[in-house]
Amino acid sequence: MSWKVVALLLSIGLVDTALAGWRGETGLEGRFFLEEPLDPRQAGSGWSQHLSGEYYTSWDGGGQSFTFQPFVRLDQNDQERTHLDVREAVWIYVGDDWELRAGIDRVFWGSTEVLHLVDILNQTDYLEDPDGEEKLGQPLLKYSVVRDWGTLDAYWLPWFRERPFPGVEGRLRTQPRVDTAQARYTSNLKQHYPSVALRWSKTLANWDLGLAHFHGTSREPRFTLGLDAGGKLVLVPNYDIIDQTSIDVQMVSGAWLWKLEALRRSGGGMSHLATTGGFEYTAVGFADSSADLGLLMEWMWDGRGNSATTAFNHDIFAGLRWSANDAAGSEILGGVVWDWENGSRIYSLEANRRLGEDWKLSLRMRAWSHLAPADPAFAFRQDDYLEARLIRYF
């Protein structure tokens, strides 16, 4: 029986996993687009499936451990979205007041909801979703020391991973498409140029603080126009060597959660400042119920303006988060991102609920409106979609 057949059977609950010591999930996803694509080569609605797992073992009284997390996606329409990745394959050694990690890992920096501005170590898995939530595994060596004055993390990243993009048939892609085969680098070492980073973090009462500096290849490509092998116009990704100094702050005060991320980045012939921040206010026991209702607001600003490599360059986000606090973990998050300069809007709605102990149903909606031609999201103006995902845990 092939691994593709096993994945399909797992997703519909006909086979129990025989992989002792493992845990994981598999899911069947349908993405339904409401309009025809801009490019006739692009496919319409379709199905995909993912399979991921985690193997964990420890020894030496818990002082050493190893974690392995593979991930695979099979997509009906886009062969580029059918991909395999190792999210984690990391050995950890824990000392009295220090820790060493070596292998492939995922590291998250930051605090905000919409734009993870300072989160730079791992490459975005753009094939999963352009919202930047999913990350590829990153080869690294990390040494951490814990002292009264805080935690200091030092990173060495010997290998750079390019950002993957949808293929010719894929939806939620740029117009024209990104031709990853023509990727260009500032350094002659290309993917072999090593990156380094240093981060200090500390919790002070109800404050969480982080200061970091990164030097290496930018995870965000800068695009220039080119031609593919067939003479069609494409976007060529350019990866610059950059320096980025950043700060991230989170503060809890009663029902309020305040967040801030800011950076200064130089490289590629220019330097700029960028910031994002805001708050989340949670009404516990909303309307005399067991549910909580949260109000979220954030602003996003990038000093590069319309030359930014992100669509969130002068935007405001407003949203609501409803949590039922029930056994099924029912939750709904909805909101809108509004560009205060050109009026472009992005609408989002997500809902999740567990179905028993082993199943979960997730629904998602994305829509774009009033998109200005200069907005980076203009390519998605006919890509409004609904998505349903049924996940089984094992």
CSV table of C-alpha atoms in Angstrom, one decimal:
chain,number,residue,atom,x,y,z
A,1,MET,CA,0.0,0.0,0.0
A,2,SER,CA,1.5,3.3,-1.1
A,3,TRP,CA,2.0,6.2,1.4
A,4,LYS,CA,-0.6,8.2,-0.6
A,5,VAL,CA,-3.2,5.6,-0.1
A,6,VAL,CA,-2.4,5.3,3.6
A,7,ALA,CA,-2.7,9.1,4.0
A,8,LEU,CA,-6.1,9.0,2.3
A,9,LEU,CA,-7.4,6.2,4.5
A,10,LEU,CA,-6.2,8.0,7.6
A,11,SER,CA,-7.9,11.2,6.6
A,12,ILE,CA,-11.3,9.4,6.3
A,13,GLY,CA,-10.8,7.4,9.5
A,14,LEU,CA,-10.6,3.9,8.0
A,15,VAL,CA,-7.2,3.0,9.3
A,16,ASP,CA,-5.7,3.6,12.7
A,17,THR,CA,-2.0,4.5,12.8
A,18,ALA,CA,0.4,1.7,13.6
A,19,LEU,CA,3.3,4.0,14.2
A,20,ALA,CA,3.9,3.5,17.9
A,21,GLY,CA,5.5,6.5,19.6
A,22,TRP,CA,4.1,8.9,17.1
A,23,ARG,CA,1.3,11.4,17.1
A,24,GLY,CA,0.0,13.4,14.2
A,25,GLU,CA,-2.9,14.6,12.1
A,26,THR,CA,-4.2,14.3,8.6
A,27,GLY,CA,-6.8,16.5,6.9
A,28,LEU,CA,-8.9,16.8,3.8
A,29,GLU,CA,-9.3,20.3,2.5
A,30,GLY,CA,-11.6,21.8,-0.1
A,31,ARG,CA,-11.0,25.3,-1.3
A,32,PHE,CA,-13.8,26.8,-3.4
A,33,PHE,CA,-13.2,30.0,-5.4
A,34,LEU,CA,-16.2,32.3,-6.1
A,35,GLU,CA,-14.9,33.7,-9.4
A,36,GLU,CA,-13.0,32.6,-12.5
A,37,PRO,CA,-9.2,33.1,-12.2
A,38,LEU,CA,-7.4,36.1,-13.9
A,39,ASP,CA,-5.0,33.8,-15.7
A,40,PRO,CA,-6.8,31.1,-17.8
A,41,ARG,CA,-3.9,28.7,-17.0
A,42,GLN,CA,-5.0,28.7,-13.3
A,43,ALA,CA,-7.3,26.0,-12.0
A,44,GLY,CA,-10.6,26.6,-10.2
A,45,SER,CA,-11.8,25.0,-7.0
A,46,GLY,CA,-10.1,21.9,-5.8
A,47,TRP,CA,-9.1,19.5,-3.0
A,48,SER,CA,-5.9,18.9,-1.2
A,49,GLN,CA,-4.8,16.7,1.7
A,50,HIS,CA,-2.1,17.1,4.4
A,51,LEU,CA,-0.4,14.5,6.6
A,52,SER,CA,1.9,15.5,9.5
A,53,GLY,CA,3.3,13.7,12.5
A,54,GLU,CA,5.6,14.1,15.5
A,55,TYR,CA,8.0,11.6,17.0
A,56,TYR,CA,9.5,12.6,20.4
A,57,THR,CA,12.0,10.7,22.5
A,58,SER,CA,14.1,11.7,25.5
A,59,TRP,CA,16.9,10.1,27.6
A,60,ASP,CA,19.5,11.0,30.1
A,61,GLY,CA,16.8,11.8,32.7
A,62,GLY,CA,15.2,14.2,30.3
A,63,GLY,CA,18.4,16.1,29.7
A,64,GLN,CA,18.5,15.2,26.1
A,65,SER,CA,15.7,14.8,23.5
A,66,PHE,CA,15.0,14.5,19.9
A,67,THR,CA,11.9,15.7,17.9
A,68,PHE,CA,11.0,14.8,14.4
A,69,GLN,CA,8.1,16.5,12.5
A,70,PRO,CA,7.5,15.7,8.8
A,71,PHE,CA,4.8,17.3,6.7
A,72,VAL,CA,3.4,16.5,3.3
A,73,ARG,CA,0.7,18.2,1.2
A,74,LEU,CA,-1.0,16.7,-1.8
A,75,ASP,CA,-2.9,19.1,-4.1
A,76,GLN,CA,-5.3,18.3,-6.8
A,77,ASN,CA,-4.5,21.2,-9.1
A,78,ASP,CA,-1.1,22.7,-8.4
A,79,GLN,CA,1.9,20.5,-8.6
A,80,GLU,CA,4.0,23.1,-6.8
A,81,ARG,CA,1.7,23.0,-3.8
A,82,THR,CA,2.2,19.2,-3.6
A,83,HIS,CA,5.3,19.3,-1.4
A,84,LEU,CA,7.2,17.6,1.4
A,85,ASP,CA,9.0,19.4,4.3
A,86,VAL,CA,10.7,18.5,7.5
A,87,ARG,CA,9.3,21.0,10.0
A,88,GLU,CA,11.6,19.8,12.8
A,89,ALA,CA,14.4,17.3,13.3
A,90,VAL,CA,16.1,18.7,16.3
A,91,TRP,CA,18.3,17.4,19.1
A,92,ILE,CA,18.2,19.3,22.4
A,93,TYR,CA,20.6,19.2,25.3
A,94,VAL,CA,19.5,20.9,28.5
A,95,GLY,CA,22.1,22.0,31.1
A,96,ASP,CA,21.6,23.6,34.5
A,97,ASP,CA,21.2,27.2,33.1
A,98,TRP,CA,21.9,26.7,29.4
A,99,GLU,CA,20.5,24.8,26.4
A,100,LEU,CA,21.8,23.6,23.0
A,101,ARG,CA,19.7,22.8,20.0
A,102,ALA,CA,21.0,21.4,16.7
A,103,GLY,CA,19.2,20.3,13.5
A,104,ILE,CA,16.1,21.6,11.8
A,105,ASP,CA,13.7,23.7,13.9
A,106,ARG,CA,11.0,26.4,13.9
A,107,VAL,CA,11.4,29.5,16.0
A,108,PHE,CA,8.8,32.2,16.5
A,109,TRP,CA,9.5,35.8,17.5
A,110,GLY,CA,6.8,38.4,18.0
A,111,SER,CA,3.4,39.1,19.6
A,112,THR,CA,0.9,40.6,17.1
A,113,GLU,CA,-2.0,38.9,15.4
A,114,VAL,CA,-1.9,39.8,11.7
A,115,LEU,CA,1.6,40.7,10.7
A,116,HIS,CA,4.5,38.9,12.3
A,117,LEU,CA,6.9,41.7,11.5
A,118,VAL,CA,10.0,40.6,13.5
A,119,ASP,CA,9.7,36.9,12.9
A,120,ILE,CA,12.6,36.3,10.6
A,121,LEU,CA,14.4,33.1,11.2
A,122,ASN,CA,12.2,30.7,9.4
A,123,GLN,CA,11.0,31.0,5.8
A,124,THR,CA,7.3,31.4,5.1
A,125,ASP,CA,5.6,28.3,3.6
A,126,TYR,CA,3.6,30.4,1.1
A,127,LEU,CA,2.2,27.3,-0.5
A,128,GLU,CA,0.1,26.6,2.6
A,129,ASP,CA,-1.4,30.1,2.9
A,130,PRO,CA,-0.2,33.6,2.0
A,131,ASP,CA,-1.1,34.8,5.5
A,132,GLY,CA,2.4,33.9,6.7
A,133,GLU,CA,1.4,31.6,9.6
A,134,GLU,CA,3.0,28.4,8.3
A,135,LYS,CA,6.8,28.2,8.3
A,136,LEU,CA,9.4,25.8,6.7
A,137,GLY,CA,11.9,24.1,8.9
A,138,GLN,CA,15.2,25.9,9.3
A,139,PRO,CA,18.7,24.2,9.7
A,140,LEU,CA,20.2,25.9,12.8
A,141,LEU,CA,22.5,25.7,15.8
A,142,LYS,CA,21.1,27.5,18.8
A,143,TYR,CA,22.8,28.2,22.2
A,144,SER,CA,20.8,29.7,25.0
A,145,VAL,CA,21.8,30.9,28.5
A,146,VAL,CA,19.3,31.7,31.2
A,147,ARG,CA,20.3,34.3,33.8
A,148,ASP,CA,18.6,36.7,36.3
A,149,TRP,CA,19.0,39.4,33.7
A,150,GLY,CA,17.1,37.4,31.0
A,151,THR,CA,17.6,34.7,28.4
A,152,LEU,CA,20.1,35.2,25.6
A,153,ASP,CA,19.7,33.1,22.4
A,154,ALA,CA,22.5,32.9,19.8
A,155,TYR,CA,21.7,31.4,16.4
A,156,TRP,CA,23.8,30.1,13.5
A,157,LEU,CA,21.8,29.4,10.4
A,158,PRO,CA,24.1,27.7,7.8
A,159,TRP,CA,21.6,27.2,5.0
A,160,PHE,CA,19.0,29.6,3.5
A,161,ARG,CA,15.7,28.3,2.1
A,162,GLU,CA,13.9,30.1,-0.7
A,163,ARG,CA,10.3,31.0,-0.4
A,164,PRO,CA,8.1,28.6,-2.3
A,165,PHE,CA,5.3,30.0,-4.5
A,166,PRO,CA,2.3,28.5,-6.3
A,167,GLY,CA,2.9,27.2,-9.9
A,168,VAL,CA,1.3,28.2,-13.1
A,169,GLU,CA,-2.0,26.4,-12.3
A,170,GLY,CA,-2.1,27.6,-8.7
A,171,ARG,CA,-4.5,30.1,-7.2
A,172,LEU,CA,-3.6,32.8,-4.6
A,173,ARG,CA,-0.6,33.7,-6.6
A,174,THR,CA,0.9,36.9,-8.0
A,175,GLN,CA,0.1,38.2,-11.5
A,176,PRO,CA,2.5,37.6,-13.3
A,177,ARG,CA,3.6,34.5,-11.4
A,178,VAL,CA,6.9,34.2,-9.5
A,179,ASP,CA,9.5,32.2,-11.3
A,180,THR,CA,11.5,30.6,-8.5
A,181,ALA,CA,14.0,29.0,-11.0
A,182,GLN,CA,15.4,32.5,-11.7
A,183,ALA,CA,16.1,33.4,-8.1
A,184,ARG,CA,19.0,35.9,-7.6
A,185,TYR,CA,21.2,36.6,-4.6
A,186,THR,CA,23.3,39.5,-3.4
A,187,SER,CA,26.0,37.1,-2.3
A,188,ASN,CA,27.9,34.8,-4.6
A,189,LEU,CA,27.4,32.1,-1.9
A,190,LYS,CA,23.7,32.1,-2.7
A,191,GLN,CA,21.9,29.7,-0.3
A,192,HIS,CA,25.2,28.9,1.4
A,193,TYR,CA,25.6,32.4,2.9
A,194,PRO,CA,25.3,31.8,6.7
A,195,SER,CA,23.0,33.9,8.8
A,196,VAL,CA,23.4,34.8,12.4
A,197,ALA,CA,21.1,36.2,15.1
A,198,LEU,CA,21.2,37.2,18.7
A,199,ARG,CA,18.1,37.7,20.9
A,200,TRP,CA,17.6,38.8,24.5
A,201,SER,CA,14.2,38.2,26.2
A,202,LYS,CA,12.8,38.7,29.7
A,203,THR,CA,9.6,38.7,31.6
A,204,LEU,CA,9.2,41.6,34.0
A,205,ALA,CA,5.9,41.4,36.0
A,206,ASN,CA,3.2,41.7,33.3
A,207,TRP,CA,5.7,42.7,30.5
A,208,ASP,CA,7.3,40.3,28.0
A,209,LEU,CA,10.3,42.0,26.2
A,210,GLY,CA,12.4,40.9,23.3
A,211,LEU,CA,15.4,42.6,21.6
A,212,ALA,CA,17.1,41.0,18.6
A,213,HIS,CA,19.5,41.5,15.8
A,214,PHE,CA,19.7,39.4,12.6
A,215,HIS,CA,22.4,39.4,9.8
A,216,GLY,CA,22.0,37.3,6.7
A,217,THR,CA,19.8,36.6,3.7
A,218,SER,CA,16.4,38.3,3.8
A,219,ARG,CA,13.4,35.8,4.0
A,220,GLU,CA,11.3,38.3,2.0
A,221,PRO,CA,12.3,38.5,-1.6
A,222,ARG,CA,12.3,41.7,-3.6
A,223,PHE,CA,10.8,41.2,-7.1
A,224,THR,CA,12.0,42.4,-10.5
A,225,LEU,CA,10.4,41.7,-13.9
A,226,GLY,CA,11.8,39.0,-16.2
A,227,LEU,CA,10.8,36.5,-18.8
A,228,ASP,CA,10.4,32.7,-18.4
A,229,ALA,CA,11.6,30.0,-20.8
A,230,GLY,CA,8.4,30.5,-22.9
A,231,GLY,CA,8.9,34.3,-23.2
A,232,LYS,CA,6.1,35.1,-20.7
A,233,LEU,CA,6.4,37.9,-18.2
A,234,VAL,CA,7.3,36.7,-14.7
A,235,LEU,CA,8.4,38.1,-11.3
A,236,VAL,CA,12.0,37.2,-10.4
A,237,PRO,CA,12.8,36.9,-6.6
A,238,ASN,CA,15.9,38.7,-5.4
A,239,TYR,CA,17.3,37.8,-2.0
A,240,ASP,CA,19.4,40.6,-0.4
A,241,ILE,CA,21.8,40.5,2.5
A,242,ILE,CA,20.3,42.5,5.3
A,243,ASP,CA,20.7,43.6,8.9
A,244,GLN,CA,17.6,43.8,11.1
A,245,THR,CA,17.4,45.1,14.6
A,246,SER,CA,14.0,44.6,16.2
A,247,ILE,CA,12.0,44.9,19.4
A,248,ASP,CA,8.8,43.0,20.5
A,249,VAL,CA,6.7,43.9,23.5
A,250,GLN,CA,3.6,42.4,25.1
A,251,MET,CA,1.9,43.7,28.2
A,252,VAL,CA,-1.1,42.3,30.1
A,253,SER,CA,-3.2,44.7,32.2
A,254,GLY,CA,-6.5,43.2,33.4
A,255,ALA,CA,-8.7,42.4,30.4
A,256,TRP,CA,-6.3,44.2,28.1
A,257,LEU,CA,-3.4,42.7,26.1
A,258,TRP,CA,-1.1,45.3,24.4
A,259,LYS,CA,1.3,44.3,21.7
A,260,LEU,CA,4.1,46.1,19.7
A,261,GLU,CA,6.7,45.0,17.2
A,262,ALA,CA,9.1,47.4,15.5
A,263,LEU,CA,12.3,47.0,13.4
A,264,ARG,CA,15.0,48.8,11.4
A,265,ARG,CA,16.2,46.9,8.4
A,266,SER,CA,19.1,47.8,6.0
A,267,GLY,CA,20.2,46.0,2.9
A,268,GLY,CA,19.4,45.9,-0.8
A,269,GLY,CA,20.6,49.5,-1.2
A,270,MET,CA,18.2,51.0,1.3
A,271,SER,CA,17.1,51.1,4.9
A,272,HIS,CA,13.7,51.5,6.5
A,273,LEU,CA,11.7,51.4,9.7
A,274,ALA,CA,8.5,49.4,10.2
A,275,THR,CA,6.1,48.8,13.1
A,276,THR,CA,2.9,47.0,14.0
A,277,GLY,CA,1.0,47.1,17.2
A,278,GLY,CA,-2.3,47.2,18.9
A,279,PHE,CA,-4.4,45.6,21.6
A,280,GLU,CA,-6.9,42.8,22.4
A,281,TYR,CA,-9.6,43.5,25.0
A,282,THR,CA,-11.4,40.4,26.3
A,283,ALA,CA,-14.9,40.5,27.8
A,284,VAL,CA,-14.9,37.4,30.0
A,285,GLY,CA,-18.3,35.8,30.4
A,286,PHE,CA,-19.8,37.9,27.7
A,287,ALA,CA,-23.6,38.6,28.0
A,288,ASP,CA,-23.7,36.5,31.2
A,289,SER,CA,-22.6,33.4,29.3
A,290,SER,CA,-19.6,31.0,29.6
A,291,ALA,CA,-18.2,32.5,26.4
A,292,ASP,CA,-15.5,35.2,26.0
A,293,LEU,CA,-15.6,38.0,23.4
A,294,GLY,CA,-12.4,39.7,22.4
A,295,LEU,CA,-12.0,43.0,20.4
A,296,LEU,CA,-8.8,43.2,18.4
A,297,MET,CA,-7.2,46.3,16.8
A,298,GLU,CA,-3.8,46.7,15.2
A,299,TRP,CA,-2.0,49.1,12.9
A,300,MET,CA,0.7,48.3,10.4
A,301,TRP,CA,3.1,50.7,8.9
A,302,ASP,CA,6.2,50.3,6.6
A,303,GLY,CA,8.5,53.1,5.8
A,304,ARG,CA,8.9,51.9,2.2
A,305,GLY,CA,5.3,52.7,1.4
A,306,ASN,CA,4.2,51.2,-1.9
A,307,SER,CA,7.7,49.8,-2.4
A,308,ALA,CA,7.2,47.4,0.6
A,309,THR,CA,7.5,43.7,0.1
A,310,THR,CA,4.4,43.2,2.1
A,311,ALA,CA,0.8,44.3,1.5
A,312,PHE,CA,0.5,45.6,5.1
A,313,ASN,CA,2.4,48.9,4.6
A,314,HIS,CA,-0.2,51.4,5.9
A,315,ASP,CA,-3.1,49.4,7.2
A,316,ILE,CA,-5.5,49.0,10.2
A,317,PHE,CA,-7.0,45.7,11.4
A,318,ALA,CA,-10.2,45.4,13.4
A,319,GLY,CA,-11.6,42.1,14.5
A,320,LEU,CA,-13.6,40.0,17.0
A,321,ARG,CA,-12.7,36.7,18.6
A,322,TRP,CA,-15.4,34.6,20.2
A,323,SER,CA,-14.5,31.6,22.3
A,324,ALA,CA,-17.2,29.4,23.6
A,325,ASN,CA,-15.0,27.8,26.3
A,326,ASP,CA,-16.7,24.5,25.7
A,327,ALA,CA,-15.4,21.0,25.6
A,328,ALA,CA,-15.2,21.2,21.8
A,329,GLY,CA,-13.0,24.3,21.8
A,330,SER,CA,-15.4,26.2,19.6
A,331,GLU,CA,-13.9,29.5,18.4
A,332,ILE,CA,-14.6,32.2,15.7
A,333,LEU,CA,-12.3,34.9,14.6
A,334,GLY,CA,-13.3,37.5,12.0
A,335,GLY,CA,-12.0,40.9,10.9
A,336,VAL,CA,-11.0,43.3,8.2
A,337,VAL,CA,-7.7,44.9,7.2
A,338,TRP,CA,-8.1,48.4,5.7
A,339,ASP,CA,-5.5,50.3,3.9
A,340,TRP,CA,-5.9,53.9,5.0
A,341,GLU,CA,-4.2,55.3,1.9
A,342,ASN,CA,-5.8,53.5,-1.0
A,343,GLY,CA,-8.9,52.0,0.6
A,344,SER,CA,-8.1,48.3,-0.1
A,345,ARG,CA,-9.7,45.8,2.2
A,346,ILE,CA,-9.1,42.2,3.1
A,347,TYR,CA,-11.9,40.3,4.9
A,348,SER,CA,-11.3,37.2,6.9
A,349,LEU,CA,-13.4,34.7,8.9
A,350,GLU,CA,-12.2,31.6,10.7
A,351,ALA,CA,-14.2,29.0,12.7
A,352,ASN,CA,-12.9,25.9,14.5
A,353,ARG,CA,-14.7,23.2,16.5
A,354,ARG,CA,-13.6,19.7,17.6
A,355,LEU,CA,-15.9,16.8,16.7
A,356,GLY,CA,-15.3,14.3,19.5
A,357,GLU,CA,-11.7,13.4,20.6
A,358,ASP,CA,-10.1,12.7,17.2
A,359,TRP,CA,-11.7,15.1,14.7
A,360,LYS,CA,-11.8,18.8,14.1
A,361,LEU,CA,-13.7,20.9,11.6
A,362,SER,CA,-12.3,24.2,10.4
A,363,LEU,CA,-14.0,26.8,8.1
A,364,ARG,CA,-12.3,29.8,6.5
A,365,MET,CA,-13.3,32.7,4.3
A,366,ARG,CA,-11.1,35.2,2.6
A,367,ALA,CA,-12.3,38.1,0.4
A,368,TRP,CA,-10.7,41.2,-1.1
A,369,SER,CA,-12.5,44.4,-2.1
A,370,HIS,CA,-11.7,48.0,-3.3
A,371,LEU,CA,-8.2,46.9,-4.3
A,372,ALA,CA,-6.1,49.6,-5.7
A,373,PRO,CA,-3.9,48.6,-8.7
A,374,ALA,CA,-0.8,49.6,-6.7
A,375,ASP,CA,-1.7,47.4,-3.8
A,376,PRO,CA,0.3,44.1,-3.6
A,377,ALA,CA,-3.0,42.3,-3.0
A,378,PHE,CA,-4.4,43.5,-6.4
A,379,ALA,CA,-3.5,40.1,-7.9
A,380,PHE,CA,-6.1,38.4,-5.6
A,381,ARG,CA,-9.0,40.6,-6.7
A,382,GLN,CA,-10.8,37.5,-8.2
A,383,ASP,CA,-9.6,35.0,-5.6
A,384,ASP,CA,-12.3,35.2,-2.9
A,385,TYR,CA,-12.7,31.8,-1.5
A,386,LEU,CA,-14.3,29.5,1.0
A,387,GLU,CA,-12.4,26.7,2.6
A,388,ALA,CA,-13.5,23.7,4.6
A,389,ARG,CA,-11.0,21.4,6.4
A,390,LEU,CA,-11.7,18.1,8.2
A,391,ILE,CA,-8.8,17.0,10.4
A,392,ARG,CA,-8.3,13.7,12.1
A,393,TYR,CA,-5.8,13.4,15.0
A,394,PHE,CA,-4.0,10.1,15.8
